[in-house]
């Protein structure tokens, strides 16, 4: 784990654990714009966290860090994981500006080898997790949640059934909430598995998406 992501972009990051091609692809996307996302916490996160007591939270695919900074400002002990070193640099800058502390992890979720069962909340907001035959990302999401803890997975509705884009986006390459829901056994209580209108922060590259799929499940044991 790293505490500061200084120097992780541009050069091969020695501390990075994950697929270099995925890191490079996302670094390129972030490099295209000075700021890719809105800078505001995601609406579904704000709503779903309202009733939870702050504890240890993992932000999966934290991007430029708006959720991580928001959670840290509300008393959560935040670990934020991301493949893009450039995004992590921006996120760390925002945390410094806000005067909050976040533990940054420069890794892909499946490769991060996080301590199992160690988060009271695992939040994955629109994560671009690569699908593999062994469902490694789905299992890593579930494994990170502590007994009694909550998994909150939010995605854009309809993306999983989109046509393959000329630009190369193929929904079959990614993990969608239904795939995670399918792995929830008797150790889990599904609290929410629904599509609902998105309360989107203004601005940012994802502002055109109008509906969310929200999966919220509590790990019983
Ligand atoms: C659509 S963005 C969402 C960012 C942020 N959660 C938000 O809501 O603003 C998806 C993020 O997932 C990250 N990502 C892609 N593959 C990942 C992986 N294997 N593990 C963790 N994060 C990944 C990308 O770099 C990107 O920042």
PDB file of N, CA and C and ligand atoms in Angstrom, residues 16-19 22-23 25-27 29-30 36-42 59-67 81-85 87-88 105-112 123-130 137 154-156 159 174 198 201 205-206 209, ligand 1:
ATOM      1  N   UNK A  16       2.936  -0.401  -8.409  1.00  0.00           N
ATOM      2  CA  UNK A  16       1.633  -0.752  -8.983  1.00  0.00           C
ATOM      3  C   UNK A  16       1.466  -2.257  -9.073  1.00  0.00           C
ATOM      4  N   UNK A  17       0.300  -2.721  -8.623  1.00  0.00           N
ATOM      5  CA  UNK A  17      -0.018  -4.137  -8.769  1.00  0.00           C
ATOM      6  C   UNK A  17      -1.244  -4.266  -9.668  1.00  0.00           C
ATOM      7  N   UNK A  18      -1.022  -4.770 -10.859  1.00  0.00           N
ATOM      8  CA  UNK A  18      -2.148  -4.921 -11.772  1.00  0.00           C
ATOM      9  C   UNK A  18      -1.660  -5.041 -13.193  1.00  0.00           C
ATOM     10  N   UNK A  19      -2.612  -5.015 -14.100  1.00  0.00           N
ATOM     11  CA  UNK A  19      -2.318  -5.163 -15.519  1.00  0.00           C
ATOM     12  C   UNK A  19      -1.796  -3.812 -16.055  1.00  0.00           C
ATOM     13  N   UNK A  22      -4.082  -1.951 -18.478  1.00  0.00           N
ATOM     14  CA  UNK A  22      -5.263  -1.294 -17.887  1.00  0.00           C
ATOM     15  C   UNK A  22      -4.852   0.049 -17.286  1.00  0.00           C
ATOM     16  N   UNK A  23      -3.716   0.048 -16.588  1.00  0.00           N
ATOM     17  CA  UNK A  23      -3.231   1.319 -16.016  1.00  0.00           C
ATOM     18  C   UNK A  23      -2.982   2.342 -17.124  1.00  0.00           C
ATOM     19  N   UNK A  25      -4.228   2.480 -20.164  1.00  0.00           N
ATOM     20  CA  UNK A  25      -5.476   2.925 -20.804  1.00  0.00           C
ATOM     21  C   UNK A  25      -6.153   4.009 -19.968  1.00  0.00           C
ATOM     22  N   UNK A  26      -6.208   3.789 -18.626  1.00  0.00           N
ATOM     23  CA  UNK A  26      -6.892   4.775 -17.792  1.00  0.00           C
ATOM     24  C   UNK A  26      -6.049   6.025 -17.591  1.00  0.00           C
ATOM     25  N   UNK A  27      -4.732   5.888 -17.534  1.00  0.00           N
ATOM     26  CA  UNK A  27      -3.882   7.084 -17.481  1.00  0.00           C
ATOM     27  C   UNK A  27      -4.111   7.954 -18.719  1.00  0.00           C
ATOM     28  N   UNK A  29      -6.857   8.100 -20.509  1.00  0.00           N
ATOM     29  CA  UNK A  29      -8.172   8.757 -20.408  1.00  0.00           C
ATOM     30  C   UNK A  29      -8.108   9.964 -19.478  1.00  0.00           C
ATOM     31  N   UNK A  30      -7.421   9.817 -18.362  1.00  0.00           N
ATOM     32  CA  UNK A  30      -7.316  10.949 -17.431  1.00  0.00           C
ATOM     33  C   UNK A  30      -6.462  12.064 -18.025  1.00  0.00           C
ATOM     34  N   UNK A  36     -11.572  14.840 -15.152  1.00  0.00           N
ATOM     35  CA  UNK A  36     -12.480  13.975 -15.917  1.00  0.00           C
ATOM     36  C   UNK A  36     -13.879  13.926 -15.306  1.00  0.00           C
ATOM     37  N   UNK A  37     -13.949  13.856 -13.964  1.00  0.00           N
ATOM     38  CA  UNK A  37     -15.245  13.715 -13.303  1.00  0.00           C
ATOM     39  C   UNK A  37     -15.647  15.026 -12.632  1.00  0.00           C
ATOM     40  N   UNK A  38     -16.814  15.027 -11.995  1.00  0.00           N
ATOM     41  CA  UNK A  38     -17.406  16.285 -11.515  1.00  0.00           C
ATOM     42  C   UNK A  38     -16.681  16.899 -10.319  1.00  0.00           C
ATOM     43  N   UNK A  39     -15.973  16.085  -9.555  1.00  0.00           N
ATOM     44  CA  UNK A  39     -15.365  16.595  -8.325  1.00  0.00           C
ATOM     45  C   UNK A  39     -16.306  16.533  -7.132  1.00  0.00           C
ATOM     46  N   UNK A  40     -17.539  16.098  -7.370  1.00  0.00           N
ATOM     47  CA  UNK A  40     -18.535  15.972  -6.289  1.00  0.00           C
ATOM     48  C   UNK A  40     -18.742  14.500  -5.942  1.00  0.00           C
ATOM     49  N   UNK A  41     -19.113  14.196  -4.703  1.00  0.00           N
ATOM     50  CA  UNK A  41     -19.388  12.796  -4.362  1.00  0.00           C
ATOM     51  C   UNK A  41     -20.600  12.282  -5.146  1.00  0.00           C
ATOM     52  N   UNK A  42     -20.592  10.984  -5.429  1.00  0.00           N
ATOM     53  CA  UNK A  42     -21.701  10.391  -6.168  1.00  0.00           C
ATOM     54  C   UNK A  42     -22.982  10.386  -5.338  1.00  0.00           C
ATOM     55  N   UNK A  59     -12.837   2.414  -1.183  1.00  0.00           N
ATOM     56  CA  UNK A  59     -13.393   3.025  -2.390  1.00  0.00           C
ATOM     57  C   UNK A  59     -12.687   2.382  -3.589  1.00  0.00           C
ATOM     58  N   UNK A  60     -13.435   1.585  -4.336  1.00  0.00           N
ATOM     59  CA  UNK A  60     -12.861   0.791  -5.436  1.00  0.00           C
ATOM     60  C   UNK A  60     -12.942   1.581  -6.734  1.00  0.00           C
ATOM     61  N   UNK A  61     -11.808   1.834  -7.370  1.00  0.00           N
ATOM     62  CA  UNK A  61     -11.801   2.642  -8.591  1.00  0.00           C
ATOM     63  C   UNK A  61     -12.142   4.075  -8.231  1.00  0.00           C
ATOM     64  N   UNK A  62     -11.331   4.656  -7.352  1.00  0.00           N
ATOM     65  CA  UNK A  62     -11.697   5.942  -6.723  1.00  0.00           C
ATOM     66  C   UNK A  62     -11.575   7.123  -7.671  1.00  0.00           C
ATOM     67  N   UNK A  63     -10.955   6.912  -8.848  1.00  0.00           N
ATOM     68  CA  UNK A  63     -10.834   8.014  -9.805  1.00  0.00           C
ATOM     69  C   UNK A  63     -10.113   9.199  -9.196  1.00  0.00           C
ATOM     70  N   UNK A  64     -10.681  10.379  -9.363  1.00  0.00           N
ATOM     71  CA  UNK A  64     -10.034  11.604  -8.888  1.00  0.00           C
ATOM     72  C   UNK A  64     -10.333  11.909  -7.422  1.00  0.00           C
ATOM     73  N   UNK A  65     -10.989  10.973  -6.745  1.00  0.00           N
ATOM     74  CA  UNK A  65     -11.026  10.999  -5.291  1.00  0.00           C
ATOM     75  C   UNK A  65     -12.168  11.751  -4.632  1.00  0.00           C
ATOM     76  N   UNK A  66     -13.183  12.164  -5.395  1.00  0.00           N
ATOM     77  CA  UNK A  66     -14.245  12.965  -4.767  1.00  0.00           C
ATOM     78  C   UNK A  66     -14.964  12.187  -3.666  1.00  0.00           C
ATOM     79  N   UNK A  67     -15.265  10.911  -3.913  1.00  0.00           N
ATOM     80  CA  UNK A  67     -15.952  10.114  -2.885  1.00  0.00           C
ATOM     81  C   UNK A  67     -15.041   9.897  -1.676  1.00  0.00           C
ATOM     82  N   UNK A  81      -8.611   2.806  -3.841  1.00  0.00           N
ATOM     83  CA  UNK A  81      -7.838   1.967  -4.753  1.00  0.00           C
ATOM     84  C   UNK A  81      -8.127   2.375  -6.190  1.00  0.00           C
ATOM     85  N   UNK A  82      -7.077   2.416  -7.001  1.00  0.00           N
ATOM     86  CA  UNK A  82      -7.249   2.916  -8.364  1.00  0.00           C
ATOM     87  C   UNK A  82      -6.078   2.425  -9.237  1.00  0.00           C
ATOM     88  N   UNK A  83      -6.368   2.140 -10.508  1.00  0.00           N
ATOM     89  CA  UNK A  83      -5.302   1.707 -11.427  1.00  0.00           C
ATOM     90  C   UNK A  83      -4.532   2.887 -12.028  1.00  0.00           C
ATOM     91  N   UNK A  84      -5.179   4.033 -12.166  1.00  0.00           N
ATOM     92  CA  UNK A  84      -4.519   5.174 -12.810  1.00  0.00           C
ATOM     93  C   UNK A  84      -3.702   5.975 -11.795  1.00  0.00           C
ATOM     94  N   UNK A  85      -2.386   6.043 -12.043  1.00  0.00           N
ATOM     95  CA  UNK A  85      -1.539   6.851 -11.175  1.00  0.00           C
ATOM     96  C   UNK A  85      -1.852   8.325 -11.301  1.00  0.00           C
ATOM     97  N   UNK A  87      -4.826   9.664 -11.940  1.00  0.00           N
ATOM     98  CA  UNK A  87      -6.032   9.932 -11.147  1.00  0.00           C
ATOM     99  C   UNK A  87      -5.686   9.981  -9.662  1.00  0.00           C
ATOM    100  N   UNK A  88      -4.814   9.078  -9.223  1.00  0.00           N
ATOM    101  CA  UNK A  88      -4.439   9.062  -7.802  1.00  0.00           C
ATOM    102  C   UNK A  88      -3.710  10.338  -7.407  1.00  0.00           C
ATOM    103  N   UNK A 105      -4.110   3.178  -2.687  1.00  0.00           N
ATOM    104  CA  UNK A 105      -3.576   1.906  -3.167  1.00  0.00           C
ATOM    105  C   UNK A 105      -3.565   1.951  -4.696  1.00  0.00           C
ATOM    106  N   UNK A 106      -2.367   1.844  -5.263  1.00  0.00           N
ATOM    107  CA  UNK A 106      -2.235   1.885  -6.725  1.00  0.00           C
ATOM    108  C   UNK A 106      -2.234   0.449  -7.238  1.00  0.00           C
ATOM    109  N   UNK A 107      -3.411  -0.058  -7.569  1.00  0.00           N
ATOM    110  CA  UNK A 107      -3.542  -1.465  -7.939  1.00  0.00           C
ATOM    111  C   UNK A 107      -4.882  -1.692  -8.616  1.00  0.00           C
ATOM    112  N   UNK A 108      -4.948  -2.801  -9.354  1.00  0.00           N
ATOM    113  CA  UNK A 108      -6.239  -3.307  -9.787  1.00  0.00           C
ATOM    114  C   UNK A 108      -6.873  -4.045  -8.617  1.00  0.00           C
ATOM    115  N   UNK A 109      -8.192  -4.059  -8.577  1.00  0.00           N
ATOM    116  CA  UNK A 109      -8.860  -4.678  -7.428  1.00  0.00           C
ATOM    117  C   UNK A 109      -8.453  -6.140  -7.259  1.00  0.00           C
ATOM    118  N   UNK A 110      -8.466  -6.875  -8.357  1.00  0.00           N
ATOM    119  CA  UNK A 110      -8.217  -8.315  -8.254  1.00  0.00           C
ATOM    120  C   UNK A 110      -6.777  -8.617  -7.856  1.00  0.00           C
ATOM    121  N   UNK A 111      -5.871  -7.693  -8.145  1.00  0.00           N
ATOM    122  CA  UNK A 111      -4.440  -7.938  -7.881  1.00  0.00           C
ATOM    123  C   UNK A 111      -3.980  -7.322  -6.561  1.00  0.00           C
ATOM    124  N   UNK A 112      -4.836  -6.569  -5.907  1.00  0.00           N
ATOM    125  CA  UNK A 112      -4.398  -5.765  -4.761  1.00  0.00           C
ATOM    126  C   UNK A 112      -4.094  -6.599  -3.526  1.00  0.00           C
ATOM    127  N   UNK A 123     -17.298   0.402  -1.240  1.00  0.00           N
ATOM    128  CA  UNK A 123     -18.061   1.221  -2.178  1.00  0.00           C
ATOM    129  C   UNK A 123     -17.407   1.154  -3.549  1.00  0.00           C
ATOM    130  N   UNK A 124     -18.162   0.752  -4.534  1.00  0.00           N
ATOM    131  CA  UNK A 124     -17.659   0.709  -5.908  1.00  0.00           C
ATOM    132  C   UNK A 124     -18.661   1.482  -6.760  1.00  0.00           C
ATOM    133  N   UNK A 125     -18.267   2.678  -7.157  1.00  0.00           N
ATOM    134  CA  UNK A 125     -19.160   3.576  -7.892  1.00  0.00           C
ATOM    135  C   UNK A 125     -18.739   3.620  -9.357  1.00  0.00           C
ATOM    136  N   UNK A 126     -19.544   2.989 -10.200  1.00  0.00           N
ATOM    137  CA  UNK A 126     -19.277   2.934 -11.646  1.00  0.00           C
ATOM    138  C   UNK A 126     -17.889   2.356 -11.929  1.00  0.00           C
ATOM    139  N   UNK A 127     -17.515   1.272 -11.255  1.00  0.00           N
ATOM    140  CA  UNK A 127     -16.148   0.750 -11.429  1.00  0.00           C
ATOM    141  C   UNK A 127     -16.024   0.034 -12.774  1.00  0.00           C
ATOM    142  N   UNK A 128     -14.913   0.246 -13.439  1.00  0.00           N
ATOM    143  CA  UNK A 128     -14.681  -0.385 -14.752  1.00  0.00           C
ATOM    144  C   UNK A 128     -13.862  -1.649 -14.537  1.00  0.00           C
ATOM    145  N   UNK A 129     -14.444  -2.622 -13.849  1.00  0.00           N
ATOM    146  CA  UNK A 129     -13.692  -3.828 -13.485  1.00  0.00           C
ATOM    147  C   UNK A 129     -13.723  -4.840 -14.624  1.00  0.00           C
ATOM    148  N   UNK A 130     -12.563  -5.345 -14.959  1.00  0.00           N
ATOM    149  CA  UNK A 130     -12.451  -6.289 -16.067  1.00  0.00           C
ATOM    150  C   UNK A 130     -12.996  -7.655 -15.642  1.00  0.00           C
ATOM    151  N   UNK A 137     -12.555 -10.283  -9.882  1.00  0.00           N
ATOM    152  CA  UNK A 137     -12.932  -8.954  -9.372  1.00  0.00           C
ATOM    153  C   UNK A 137     -14.182  -9.052  -8.496  1.00  0.00           C
ATOM    154  N   UNK A 154     -22.599   0.442  -7.411  1.00  0.00           N
ATOM    155  CA  UNK A 154     -23.489   1.288  -8.229  1.00  0.00           C
ATOM    156  C   UNK A 154     -22.932   1.333  -9.643  1.00  0.00           C
ATOM    157  N   UNK A 155     -23.838   1.147 -10.621  1.00  0.00           N
ATOM    158  CA  UNK A 155     -23.384   1.233 -12.010  1.00  0.00           C
ATOM    159  C   UNK A 155     -24.434   1.954 -12.858  1.00  0.00           C
ATOM    160  N   UNK A 156     -24.018   2.326 -14.056  1.00  0.00           N
ATOM    161  CA  UNK A 156     -24.946   2.969 -14.972  1.00  0.00           C
ATOM    162  C   UNK A 156     -25.901   1.912 -15.536  1.00  0.00           C
ATOM    163  N   UNK A 159     -25.831  -0.210 -19.392  1.00  0.00           N
ATOM    164  CA  UNK A 159     -24.520  -0.358 -20.043  1.00  0.00           C
ATOM    165  C   UNK A 159     -24.196  -1.812 -20.339  1.00  0.00           C
ATOM    166  N   UNK A 174     -16.665  -6.452 -19.014  1.00  0.00           N
ATOM    167  CA  UNK A 174     -16.713  -5.816 -17.692  1.00  0.00           C
ATOM    168  C   UNK A 174     -17.644  -6.543 -16.706  1.00  0.00           C
ATOM    169  N   UNK A 198     -30.860   8.497 -11.412  1.00  0.00           N
ATOM    170  CA  UNK A 198     -29.575   8.888 -10.844  1.00  0.00           C
ATOM    171  C   UNK A 198     -29.620  10.342 -10.404  1.00  0.00           C
ATOM    172  N   UNK A 201     -24.148  14.516  -9.975  1.00  0.00           N
ATOM    173  CA  UNK A 201     -23.538  15.831  -9.784  1.00  0.00           C
ATOM    174  C   UNK A 201     -23.342  16.490 -11.147  1.00  0.00           C
ATOM    175  N   UNK A 205     -17.553  13.649 -17.099  1.00  0.00           N
ATOM    176  CA  UNK A 205     -17.750  12.869 -18.313  1.00  0.00           C
ATOM    177  C   UNK A 205     -18.945  11.924 -18.238  1.00  0.00           C
ATOM    178  N   UNK A 206     -19.451  11.617 -17.039  1.00  0.00           N
ATOM    179  CA  UNK A 206     -20.549  10.652 -16.941  1.00  0.00           C
ATOM    180  C   UNK A 206     -21.905  11.299 -16.740  1.00  0.00           C
ATOM    181  N   UNK A 209     -25.526   9.979 -18.065  1.00  0.00           N
ATOM    182  CA  UNK A 209     -26.199   8.749 -17.628  1.00  0.00           C
ATOM    183  C   UNK A 209     -27.344   9.114 -16.679  1.00  0.00           C
TER     184      UNK A 209
HETATM  185  C1  LIG B   1     -16.034   5.297 -14.542  1.00  0.00           C
HETATM  186  S1  LIG B   1     -14.626   5.574 -13.507  1.00  0.00           S
HETATM  187  C2  LIG B   1     -15.370   5.912 -11.944  1.00  0.00           C
HETATM  188  C3  LIG B   1     -14.465   6.691 -11.013  1.00  0.00           C
HETATM  189  C4  LIG B   1     -15.082   7.054  -9.653  1.00  0.00           C
HETATM  190  N1  LIG B   1     -15.540   5.897  -8.906  1.00  0.00           N
HETATM  191  C5  LIG B   1     -16.205   8.033  -9.823  1.00  0.00           C
HETATM  192  O1  LIG B   1     -17.367   7.659  -9.611  1.00  0.00           O
HETATM  193  O2  LIG B   1     -15.918   9.187 -10.181  1.00  0.00           O
HETATM  194  C6  LIG B   1     -13.968   3.936 -13.324  1.00  0.00           C
HETATM  195  C7  LIG B   1     -12.644   3.887 -12.559  1.00  0.00           C
HETATM  196  O3  LIG B   1     -12.243   2.534 -12.378  1.00  0.00           O
HETATM  197  C8  LIG B   1     -10.832   2.482 -12.479  1.00  0.00           C
HETATM  198  N2  LIG B   1     -10.430   1.099 -12.756  1.00  0.00           N
HETATM  199  C9  LIG B   1     -10.346   0.472 -13.952  1.00  0.00           C
HETATM  200  N3  LIG B   1      -9.968  -0.815 -13.787  1.00  0.00           N
HETATM  201  C10 LIG B   1      -9.826  -1.005 -12.444  1.00  0.00           C
HETATM  202  C11 LIG B   1      -9.458  -2.119 -11.635  1.00  0.00           C
HETATM  203  N4  LIG B   1      -9.165  -3.302 -12.182  1.00  0.00           N
HETATM  204  N5  LIG B   1      -9.402  -1.964 -10.301  1.00  0.00           N
HETATM  205  C12 LIG B   1      -9.690  -0.753  -9.750  1.00  0.00           C
HETATM  206  N6  LIG B   1     -10.050   0.332 -10.463  1.00  0.00           N
HETATM  207  C13 LIG B   1     -10.121   0.218 -11.792  1.00  0.00           C
HETATM  208  C14 LIG B   1     -10.526   3.468 -13.594  1.00  0.00           C
HETATM  209  O4  LIG B   1      -9.198   3.894 -13.616  1.00  0.00           O
HETATM  210  C15 LIG B   1     -11.501   4.582 -13.279  1.00  0.00           C
HETATM  211  O5  LIG B   1     -10.922   5.549 -12.442  1.00  0.00           O
END
